[in-house]
Coordinates of C-alpha atoms and ligand atoms in Angstrom, one line a residue:
X688 CA -18.9 10.7 -80.1
X689 CA -16.0 8.8 -81.7
X690 CA -12.9 7.6 -80.0
X691 CA -9.7 6.9 -81.8
X692 CA -6.8 4.9 -80.4
X693 CA -3.4 5.5 -82.1
X694 CA -0.9 2.7 -82.2
X695 CA 2.9 2.6 -82.7
X696 CA 4.0 5.1 -85.3
X697 CA 0.5 6.3 -86.0
X698 CA 0.6 9.5 -83.9
X699 CA 0.6 11.7 -87.0
X700 CA -3.1 11.0 -87.3
X701 CA -3.6 13.6 -84.5
X702 CA -2.3 16.4 -86.7
X703 CA -5.7 16.9 -88.4
X704 CA -7.6 17.2 -85.1
X705 CA -8.7 20.7 -84.0
X706 CA -7.6 20.4 -80.4
X707 CA -9.9 21.7 -77.7
X708 CA -8.3 20.0 -74.6
X709 CA -5.6 17.6 -73.7
X710 CA -5.7 15.3 -70.7
X711 CA -2.7 13.3 -69.7
X712 CA -3.0 9.6 -69.0
X713 CA -1.9 10.4 -65.4
X714 CA -4.8 12.9 -65.0
X715 CA -7.2 10.4 -66.4
X716 CA -6.0 7.8 -63.8
X717 CA -4.3 5.6 -66.4
X718 CA -0.9 4.0 -66.2
X719 CA 1.7 5.8 -68.4
X720 CA 3.1 3.9 -71.4
X721 CA 6.9 3.3 -71.5
X722 CA 7.1 2.5 -75.3
X723 CA 8.8 5.1 -77.5
X724 CA 6.3 6.4 -80.0
X725 CA 3.5 6.2 -77.5
X726 CA 2.6 9.6 -76.2
X727 CA 0.3 9.0 -73.3
X728 CA -2.5 11.6 -73.4
X729 CA -6.1 12.1 -74.6
X730 CA -6.8 14.8 -77.1
X731 CA -10.4 16.1 -77.2
X732 CA -11.5 18.1 -80.2
X733 CA -12.9 17.8 -83.7
X734 CA -12.0 15.9 -86.8
X735 CA -13.8 16.7 -90.0
X736 CA -16.3 18.7 -87.9
X737 CA -17.2 15.7 -85.7
X738 CA -16.4 15.5 -82.0
X739 CA -13.6 13.1 -81.3
X740 CA -11.4 11.9 -78.4
X741 CA -8.0 10.7 -79.5
X742 CA -6.0 8.4 -77.3
X743 CA -2.3 9.0 -78.1
X744 CA -0.6 5.8 -77.3
X745 CA -1.8 2.9 -75.2
X746 CA -0.5 0.7 -72.5
X747 CA 0.3 -3.0 -73.2
X748 CA 0.4 -6.3 -71.3
X749 CA 4.0 -6.6 -72.2
X750 CA 4.9 -3.5 -70.1
X751 CA 3.7 -5.5 -67.1
X752 CA 0.2 -4.0 -67.0
X753 CA -3.0 -6.0 -66.2
X754 CA -5.8 -6.5 -68.7
X755 CA -7.8 -4.0 -66.5
X756 CA -5.0 -1.4 -66.8
X757 CA -4.7 -2.0 -70.6
X758 CA -8.4 -1.2 -71.1
X759 CA -8.7 1.7 -68.6
X760 CA -8.5 4.1 -71.6
X761 CA -11.6 2.5 -73.2
X762 CA -13.6 2.9 -70.0
X763 CA -12.5 6.5 -69.7
X764 CA -13.5 7.3 -73.2
X765 CA -16.9 5.6 -72.7
X766 CA -17.3 7.8 -69.6
X767 CA -16.7 10.9 -71.8
X768 CA -19.5 9.8 -74.1
X769 CA -17.6 7.8 -76.7
X770 CA -20.0 5.3 -78.4
X771 CA -17.9 4.5 -81.5
X772 CA -14.3 3.4 -81.2
X773 CA -11.6 3.2 -83.9
X774 CA -8.7 1.0 -82.7
X775 CA -5.5 1.3 -84.8
X776 CA -2.3 -0.7 -84.4
X777 CA 0.9 -1.7 -86.1
X778 CA 0.9 -5.4 -87.0
X779 CA 2.8 -8.0 -88.9
X780 CA 1.2 -9.3 -92.1
X781 CA 0.7 -13.1 -92.2
X782 CA -0.4 -13.0 -95.9
X783 CA 1.8 -12.6 -98.9
X784 CA -0.8 -10.5 -100.6
X785 CA -0.9 -7.9 -97.7
X786 CA 2.2 -5.9 -98.1
X787 CA 4.2 -3.8 -95.6
X788 CA 3.0 -0.2 -95.7
X789 CA -0.6 -1.2 -96.5
X790 CA -3.7 -1.3 -94.2
X791 CA -6.0 -4.1 -93.1
X792 CA -9.5 -3.7 -91.6
X793 CA -10.2 -6.2 -88.9
X794 CA -13.2 -8.4 -89.5
X795 CA -12.5 -10.6 -86.4
X796 CA -9.8 -11.4 -83.9
X797 CA -8.1 -14.2 -82.0
X798 CA -7.4 -13.3 -78.4
X799 CA -4.3 -15.2 -77.7
X800 CA -3.2 -13.1 -74.7
X801 CA -4.5 -15.6 -72.2
X802 CA -6.4 -12.9 -70.3
X803 CA -9.5 -10.7 -70.5
X804 CA -10.5 -7.4 -69.0
X805 CA -13.8 -9.0 -68.1
X806 CA -12.4 -11.4 -65.4
X807 CA -14.6 -10.5 -62.4
X808 CA -17.5 -9.6 -64.7
X809 CA -19.4 -8.8 -66.8
X810 CA -19.2 -12.3 -68.3
X811 CA -20.4 -14.2 -71.4
X812 CA -20.8 -11.3 -73.7
X813 CA -21.4 -12.2 -77.4
X814 CA -18.3 -11.4 -79.4
X815 CA -20.0 -12.2 -82.8
X816 CA -19.6 -9.2 -85.1
X817 CA -17.4 -7.5 -82.5
X818 CA -16.0 -5.4 -85.4
X819 CA -19.2 -3.8 -86.5
X820 CA -20.1 -5.2 -89.9
X821 CA -22.2 -2.1 -91.0
X822 CA -19.5 0.4 -89.9
X823 CA -16.8 -1.8 -91.6
X824 CA -18.7 -1.7 -95.0
X825 CA -19.2 2.1 -94.7
X826 CA -15.5 2.6 -94.0
X827 CA -14.4 0.3 -96.7
X828 CA -16.5 2.3 -99.2
X829 CA -14.8 5.5 -98.0
X830 CA -11.4 3.9 -98.6
X831 CA -12.4 2.6 -102.0
X832 CA -13.7 6.0 -103.1
X833 CA -10.3 7.4 -102.1
X834 CA -8.4 4.6 -103.8
X835 CA -6.9 3.5 -100.6
X836 CA -6.1 -0.2 -100.8
X837 CA -7.5 -1.9 -97.7
X838 CA -7.2 -5.6 -97.0
X839 CA -9.6 -7.3 -94.7
X840 CA -8.9 -10.1 -92.2
X841 CA -8.4 -11.6 -88.7
X842 CA -6.0 -10.0 -86.2
X843 CA -4.3 -12.3 -83.7
X844 CA -3.4 -10.5 -80.5
X845 CA -0.5 -11.9 -78.5
X846 CA 1.2 -10.7 -75.3
X847 CA 4.7 -10.1 -76.7
X848 CA 6.9 -8.3 -76.2
X849 CA 9.2 -10.4 -78.3
X850 CA 8.1 -10.8 -82.0
X851 CA 6.9 -14.3 -82.9
X852 CA 9.1 -17.2 -83.9
X853 CA 8.8 -18.6 -87.5
X854 CA 7.0 -21.6 -86.0
X855 CA 4.5 -19.3 -84.2
X856 CA 3.9 -17.5 -87.5
X857 CA 3.1 -20.8 -89.2
X858 CA 0.8 -21.7 -86.4
X859 CA -1.1 -18.4 -86.6
X860 CA -1.5 -18.7 -90.4
X861 CA -2.9 -22.2 -89.9
X862 CA -5.3 -20.9 -87.3
X863 CA -6.7 -18.4 -89.7
X864 CA -5.0 -15.2 -88.7
X865 CA -4.1 -12.6 -91.3
X866 CA -2.2 -10.2 -89.1
X867 CA -0.4 -10.4 -85.7
X868 CA 0.2 -7.8 -83.0
X869 CA 0.3 -7.1 -79.3
X870 CA -2.7 -4.9 -78.7
X871 CA -6.3 -4.2 -79.6
X872 CA -8.1 -7.5 -78.7
X873 CA -8.5 -6.6 -75.0
X874 CA -9.7 -3.1 -75.9
X875 CA -12.3 -4.6 -78.3
X876 CA -13.5 -7.0 -75.6
X877 CA -13.9 -4.1 -73.1
X878 CA -15.6 -1.8 -75.7
X879 CA -18.1 -4.5 -76.6
X880 CA -18.9 -5.2 -73.0
X881 CA -19.7 -1.4 -72.7
X882 CA -21.8 -1.6 -75.9
X883 CA -19.5 0.5 -78.0
X884 CA -19.2 -0.2 -81.7
X885 CA -15.7 -1.0 -82.9
X886 CA -13.7 -0.4 -86.0
X887 CA -10.2 -2.0 -86.1
X888 CA -7.4 -1.0 -88.5
X889 CA -4.0 -2.6 -88.7
X890 CA -1.1 -0.8 -90.4
X891 CA 0.9 -3.7 -91.7
X892 CA 4.5 -2.8 -91.1
X893 CA 6.3 -6.1 -91.9
X894 CA 5.8 -9.7 -92.9
X895 CA 5.6 -12.2 -90.1
X896 CA 8.8 -13.8 -88.9
X897 CA 10.1 -16.5 -91.3
X898 CA 8.0 -15.3 -94.2
X899 CA 9.9 -14.2 -97.4
X900 CA 10.9 -10.5 -97.0
X901 CA 10.3 -10.5 -93.2
X902 CA 12.4 -7.9 -91.3
X903 CA 11.6 -7.4 -87.7
X904 CA 12.9 -4.2 -86.1
X905 CA 10.9 -1.9 -83.9
X906 CA 12.5 1.2 -85.5
X907 CA 11.4 0.0 -89.0
X908 CA 7.9 -0.8 -87.7
X909 CA 7.5 2.7 -86.3
X910 CA 8.9 4.3 -89.5
X911 CA 6.7 2.2 -91.9
X912 CA 3.6 3.0 -89.8
X913 CA 4.5 6.7 -89.9
X914 CA 4.6 6.7 -93.7
X915 CA 1.4 4.7 -94.1
X916 CA -0.4 6.9 -91.5
X917 CA -0.8 9.8 -94.0
X918 CA -3.3 7.9 -96.3
X919 CA -5.4 6.7 -93.4
X920 CA -5.6 10.2 -91.9
X921 CA -7.4 11.4 -95.0
X922 CA -9.8 8.4 -95.0
X923 CA -10.7 8.9 -91.3
X924 CA -11.2 12.6 -91.9
X925 CA -13.4 11.9 -94.9
X926 CA -15.4 9.4 -92.8
X927 CA -15.8 11.8 -89.9
X928 CA -17.0 14.6 -92.2
X929 CA -19.5 12.2 -93.8
X930 CA -18.1 12.2 -97.3
Ligands
LIG780 N1 4.4 -9.2 -84.7 C1 3.8 -8.7 -83.6 N2 3.5 -7.4 -83.4 C2 3.9 -6.5 -84.4 C3 4.5 -7.0 -85.6 C4 4.8 -8.4 -85.7 O1 5.3 -8.9 -86.7 N3 4.8 -5.9 -86.4 C5 4.3 -4.8 -85.7 N4 3.8 -5.2 -84.5

Protein backbone atom coordinates (compact mmCIF):
# COMPACT_ATOMS: atom_id res chain seq x y z
CA UNK A 1 0.00 0.00 0.00
CA UNK A 2 1.12 3.56 -0.73
CA UNK A 3 1.31 6.39 1.78
CA UNK A 4 1.23 10.03 0.71
CA UNK A 5 2.23 12.90 3.00
CA UNK A 6 0.90 16.30 1.95
CA UNK A 7 2.95 19.41 2.69
CA UNK A 8 1.98 23.09 2.98
CA UNK A 9 -0.56 24.17 0.37
CA UNK A 10 -0.71 20.70 -1.21
CA UNK A 11 -3.89 19.54 0.51
CA UNK A 12 -5.79 19.72 -2.81
CA UNK A 13 -4.09 16.43 -3.75
CA UNK A 14 -6.61 14.67 -1.49
CA UNK A 15 -9.56 15.64 -3.71
CA UNK A 16 -8.99 12.78 -6.16
CA UNK A 17 -8.98 10.17 -3.40
CA UNK A 18 -12.05 7.97 -3.01
CA UNK A 19 -12.35 8.22 0.75
CA UNK A 20 -13.19 5.09 2.74
CA UNK A 21 -12.23 6.29 6.23
CA UNK A 22 -10.76 9.30 8.02
CA UNK A 23 -8.67 9.02 11.19
CA UNK A 24 -7.70 12.16 13.11
CA UNK A 25 -4.09 12.61 14.22
CA UNK A 26 -5.39 12.60 17.80
CA UNK A 27 -7.08 9.19 17.29
CA UNK A 28 -3.88 7.83 15.73
CA UNK A 29 -1.93 9.03 18.79
CA UNK A 30 -0.12 11.82 16.92
CA UNK A 31 0.48 15.38 18.03
CA UNK A 32 -1.74 17.87 16.18
CA UNK A 33 -0.10 20.38 13.81
CA UNK A 34 -0.57 24.07 14.57
CA UNK A 35 0.39 25.36 11.10
CA UNK A 36 -2.39 26.87 8.96
CA UNK A 37 -2.76 24.78 5.81
CA UNK A 38 -1.97 21.54 7.66
CA UNK A 39 -5.13 19.54 8.29
CA UNK A 40 -4.15 16.89 10.77
CA UNK A 41 -5.79 13.60 9.73
CA UNK A 42 -5.23 10.43 7.74
CA UNK A 43 -7.49 9.61 4.82
CA UNK A 44 -7.70 5.95 3.85
CA UNK A 45 -9.08 5.17 0.43
CA UNK A 46 -8.22 4.66 -3.21
CA UNK A 47 -6.35 6.76 -5.76
CA UNK A 48 -6.39 5.57 -9.39
CA UNK A 49 -7.79 2.25 -8.12
CA UNK A 50 -4.87 1.67 -5.73
CA UNK A 51 -5.09 1.56 -1.92
CA UNK A 52 -3.66 4.69 -0.38
CA UNK A 53 -3.27 6.36 3.01
CA UNK A 54 -3.00 10.13 2.79
CA UNK A 55 -1.50 12.06 5.68
CA UNK A 56 -3.07 15.52 5.53
CA UNK A 57 -0.51 17.80 7.09
CA UNK A 58 2.40 16.88 9.30
CA UNK A 59 4.02 18.05 12.50
CA UNK A 60 7.35 19.86 12.47
CA UNK A 61 10.35 20.30 14.73
CA UNK A 62 9.74 24.05 14.69
CA UNK A 63 6.42 23.57 16.47
CA UNK A 64 8.43 22.25 19.39
CA UNK A 65 7.92 18.55 18.59
CA UNK A 66 10.66 15.94 18.94
CA UNK A 67 12.10 13.94 16.05
CA UNK A 68 10.07 10.98 17.43
CA UNK A 69 6.83 12.97 17.31
CA UNK A 70 7.56 14.32 13.81
CA UNK A 71 7.91 10.77 12.49
CA UNK A 72 5.02 9.14 14.38
CA UNK A 73 2.85 9.39 11.25
CA UNK A 74 5.35 7.33 9.24
CA UNK A 75 5.34 4.61 11.90
CA UNK A 76 1.51 4.67 12.00
CA UNK A 77 1.27 4.32 8.22
CA UNK A 78 3.78 1.45 8.25
CA UNK A 79 1.57 -0.27 10.86
CA UNK A 80 -1.39 0.08 8.48
CA UNK A 81 0.59 -1.77 5.81
CA UNK A 82 2.19 1.11 3.89
CA UNK A 83 5.36 -0.07 2.17
CA UNK A 84 5.84 2.79 -0.34
CA UNK A 85 5.82 6.37 0.85
CA UNK A 86 5.48 9.59 -1.17
CA UNK A 87 6.66 12.63 0.81
CA UNK A 88 5.66 16.02 -0.58
CA UNK A 89 6.72 19.42 0.71
CA UNK A 90 6.89 23.09 -0.16
CA UNK A 91 10.49 24.24 -0.53
CA UNK A 92 12.64 27.14 -1.58
CA UNK A 93 14.57 26.72 -4.83
CA UNK A 94 18.34 27.17 -4.62
CA UNK A 95 18.82 26.96 -8.39
CA UNK A 96 18.07 29.71 -10.88
CA UNK A 97 16.81 27.11 -13.38
CA UNK A 98 14.21 25.67 -10.98
CA UNK A 99 11.40 28.21 -10.96
CA UNK A 100 8.72 28.89 -8.35
CA UNK A 101 5.61 26.90 -9.21
CA UNK A 102 7.61 23.95 -10.57
CA UNK A 103 8.40 20.59 -8.98
CA UNK A 104 11.64 18.84 -8.04
CA UNK A 105 12.03 15.13 -7.37
CA UNK A 106 14.48 14.42 -4.55
CA UNK A 107 17.49 12.29 -5.39
CA UNK A 108 19.10 12.81 -1.97
CA UNK A 109 18.98 14.99 1.12
CA UNK A 110 21.09 16.87 3.64
CA UNK A 111 19.73 16.38 7.16
CA UNK A 112 20.68 19.69 8.77
CA UNK A 113 18.14 19.47 11.60
CA UNK A 114 20.75 18.29 14.08
CA UNK A 115 18.54 15.41 15.15
CA UNK A 116 17.28 11.98 14.07
CA UNK A 117 14.24 9.83 14.89
CA UNK A 118 16.66 6.92 15.32
CA UNK A 119 18.32 8.25 18.49
CA UNK A 120 17.90 5.30 20.82
CA UNK A 121 17.93 2.85 17.88
CA UNK A 122 17.91 1.30 15.33
CA UNK A 123 21.32 2.70 14.43
CA UNK A 124 23.68 2.84 11.47
CA UNK A 125 21.14 2.27 8.71
CA UNK A 126 22.43 2.71 5.16
CA UNK A 127 21.04 5.94 3.67
CA UNK A 128 22.50 5.36 0.19
CA UNK A 129 19.69 5.46 -2.36
CA UNK A 130 17.22 6.53 0.33
CA UNK A 131 15.04 8.03 -2.41
CA UNK A 132 14.42 4.81 -4.33
CA UNK A 133 16.27 5.11 -7.69
CA UNK A 134 13.99 2.70 -9.57
CA UNK A 135 10.79 4.31 -8.32
CA UNK A 136 12.26 7.74 -9.12
CA UNK A 137 12.92 6.75 -12.75
CA UNK A 138 9.45 5.26 -13.06
CA UNK A 139 7.82 8.41 -11.69
CA UNK A 140 9.97 10.71 -13.85
CA UNK A 141 8.79 8.77 -16.91
CA UNK A 142 5.15 9.29 -15.85
CA UNK A 143 5.78 13.05 -15.50
CA UNK A 144 7.60 13.20 -18.83
CA UNK A 145 4.72 11.44 -20.60
CA UNK A 146 2.38 14.04 -19.12
CA UNK A 147 4.72 16.91 -20.07
CA UNK A 148 5.05 17.87 -16.43
CA UNK A 149 8.42 19.57 -15.98
CA UNK A 150 10.23 17.97 -13.06
CA UNK A 151 13.64 19.03 -11.82
CA UNK A 152 15.81 16.65 -9.83
CA UNK A 153 18.07 17.41 -6.91
CA UNK A 154 19.13 17.45 -3.29
CA UNK A 155 16.81 18.71 -0.55
CA UNK A 156 18.30 20.35 2.53
CA UNK A 157 16.11 19.91 5.61
CA UNK A 158 16.52 22.60 8.29
CA UNK A 159 14.69 23.12 11.59
CA UNK A 160 13.26 26.59 10.84
CA UNK A 161 10.84 28.13 11.62
CA UNK A 162 12.46 31.29 10.25
CA UNK A 163 13.38 31.25 6.58
CA UNK A 164 17.10 31.21 5.83
CA UNK A 165 19.40 34.22 5.72
CA UNK A 166 21.00 35.08 2.38
CA UNK A 167 24.31 33.80 3.80
CA UNK A 168 22.70 30.49 4.75
CA UNK A 169 21.31 30.17 1.22
CA UNK A 170 24.83 30.73 -0.20
CA UNK A 171 26.16 28.08 2.22
CA UNK A 172 23.46 25.58 1.19
CA UNK A 173 24.18 26.14 -2.51
CA UNK A 174 27.90 25.58 -1.90
CA UNK A 175 27.06 22.40 0.01
CA UNK A 176 25.27 20.99 -3.00
CA UNK A 177 21.65 21.58 -2.04
CA UNK A 178 19.10 22.36 -4.77
CA UNK A 179 16.11 23.06 -2.52
CA UNK A 180 15.57 23.94 1.12
CA UNK A 181 12.70 23.23 3.49
CA UNK A 182 11.73 22.35 7.05
CA UNK A 183 10.43 18.80 6.76
CA UNK A 184 10.83 15.44 4.99
CA UNK A 185 14.37 14.41 5.99
CA UNK A 186 13.40 12.89 9.35
CA UNK A 187 10.43 11.09 7.79
CA UNK A 188 12.71 9.62 5.13
CA UNK A 189 15.16 8.41 7.78
CA UNK A 190 12.30 6.79 9.74
CA UNK A 191 10.81 5.25 6.60
CA UNK A 192 14.15 3.75 5.53
CA UNK A 193 14.69 2.34 9.03
CA UNK A 194 11.35 0.53 8.59
CA UNK A 195 12.27 -0.66 5.10
CA UNK A 196 9.76 1.52 3.25
CA UNK A 197 10.68 2.78 -0.20
CA UNK A 198 10.52 6.56 -0.48
CA UNK A 199 9.70 9.06 -3.23
CA UNK A 200 10.25 12.75 -2.39
CA UNK A 201 8.64 15.66 -4.24
CA UNK A 202 9.30 19.33 -3.54
CA UNK A 203 6.94 21.99 -4.78
CA UNK A 204 9.26 24.95 -5.30
CA UNK A 205 7.34 27.96 -4.07
CA UNK A 206 10.04 30.66 -4.09
CA UNK A 207 13.72 31.28 -4.70
CA UNK A 208 15.94 31.07 -1.62
CA UNK A 209 16.57 34.25 0.36
CA UNK A 210 18.96 36.66 -1.33
CA UNK A 211 18.56 35.09 -4.77
CA UNK A 212 17.20 37.34 -7.55
CA UNK A 213 13.40 37.28 -7.44
CA UNK A 214 13.26 35.84 -3.91
CA UNK A 215 10.10 36.73 -1.99
CA UNK A 216 9.54 34.95 1.27
CA UNK A 217 6.04 35.01 2.65
CA UNK A 218 4.20 32.00 4.10
CA UNK A 219 0.91 33.09 2.48
CA UNK A 220 2.56 33.22 -0.97
CA UNK A 221 4.25 29.87 -0.33
CA UNK A 222 0.88 28.21 0.40
CA UNK A 223 -0.80 29.95 -2.57
CA UNK A 224 1.96 28.95 -5.03
CA UNK A 225 1.90 25.35 -3.79
CA UNK A 226 -1.90 25.30 -4.15
CA UNK A 227 -1.64 26.28 -7.82
CA UNK A 228 1.18 23.83 -8.58
CA UNK A 229 -0.60 20.97 -6.79
CA UNK A 230 -3.06 20.46 -9.65
CA UNK A 231 -0.45 19.16 -12.13
CA UNK A 232 1.05 16.81 -9.57
CA UNK A 233 -2.33 15.35 -8.62
CA UNK A 234 -2.69 14.12 -12.19
CA UNK A 235 0.79 12.59 -12.24
CA UNK A 236 0.30 10.79 -8.92
CA UNK A 237 -3.07 9.49 -10.07
CA UNK A 238 -1.55 8.27 -13.36
CA UNK A 239 1.27 6.55 -11.47
CA UNK A 240 -1.19 4.94 -9.04
CA UNK A 241 -3.33 3.60 -11.88
CA UNK A 242 -0.23 2.20 -13.57
CA UNK A 243 -0.44 4.35 -16.71
N1 LIG B 1 13.02 27.91 2.97
C1 LIG B 1 12.61 26.97 3.82
N2 LIG B 1 11.43 26.39 3.75
C2 LIG B 1 10.60 26.76 2.74
C3 LIG B 1 10.97 27.74 1.82
C4 LIG B 1 12.26 28.35 1.93
O1 LIG B 1 12.66 29.23 1.14
N3 LIG B 1 9.93 27.86 0.94
C5 LIG B 1 8.97 26.98 1.35
N4 LIG B 1 9.37 26.31 2.43
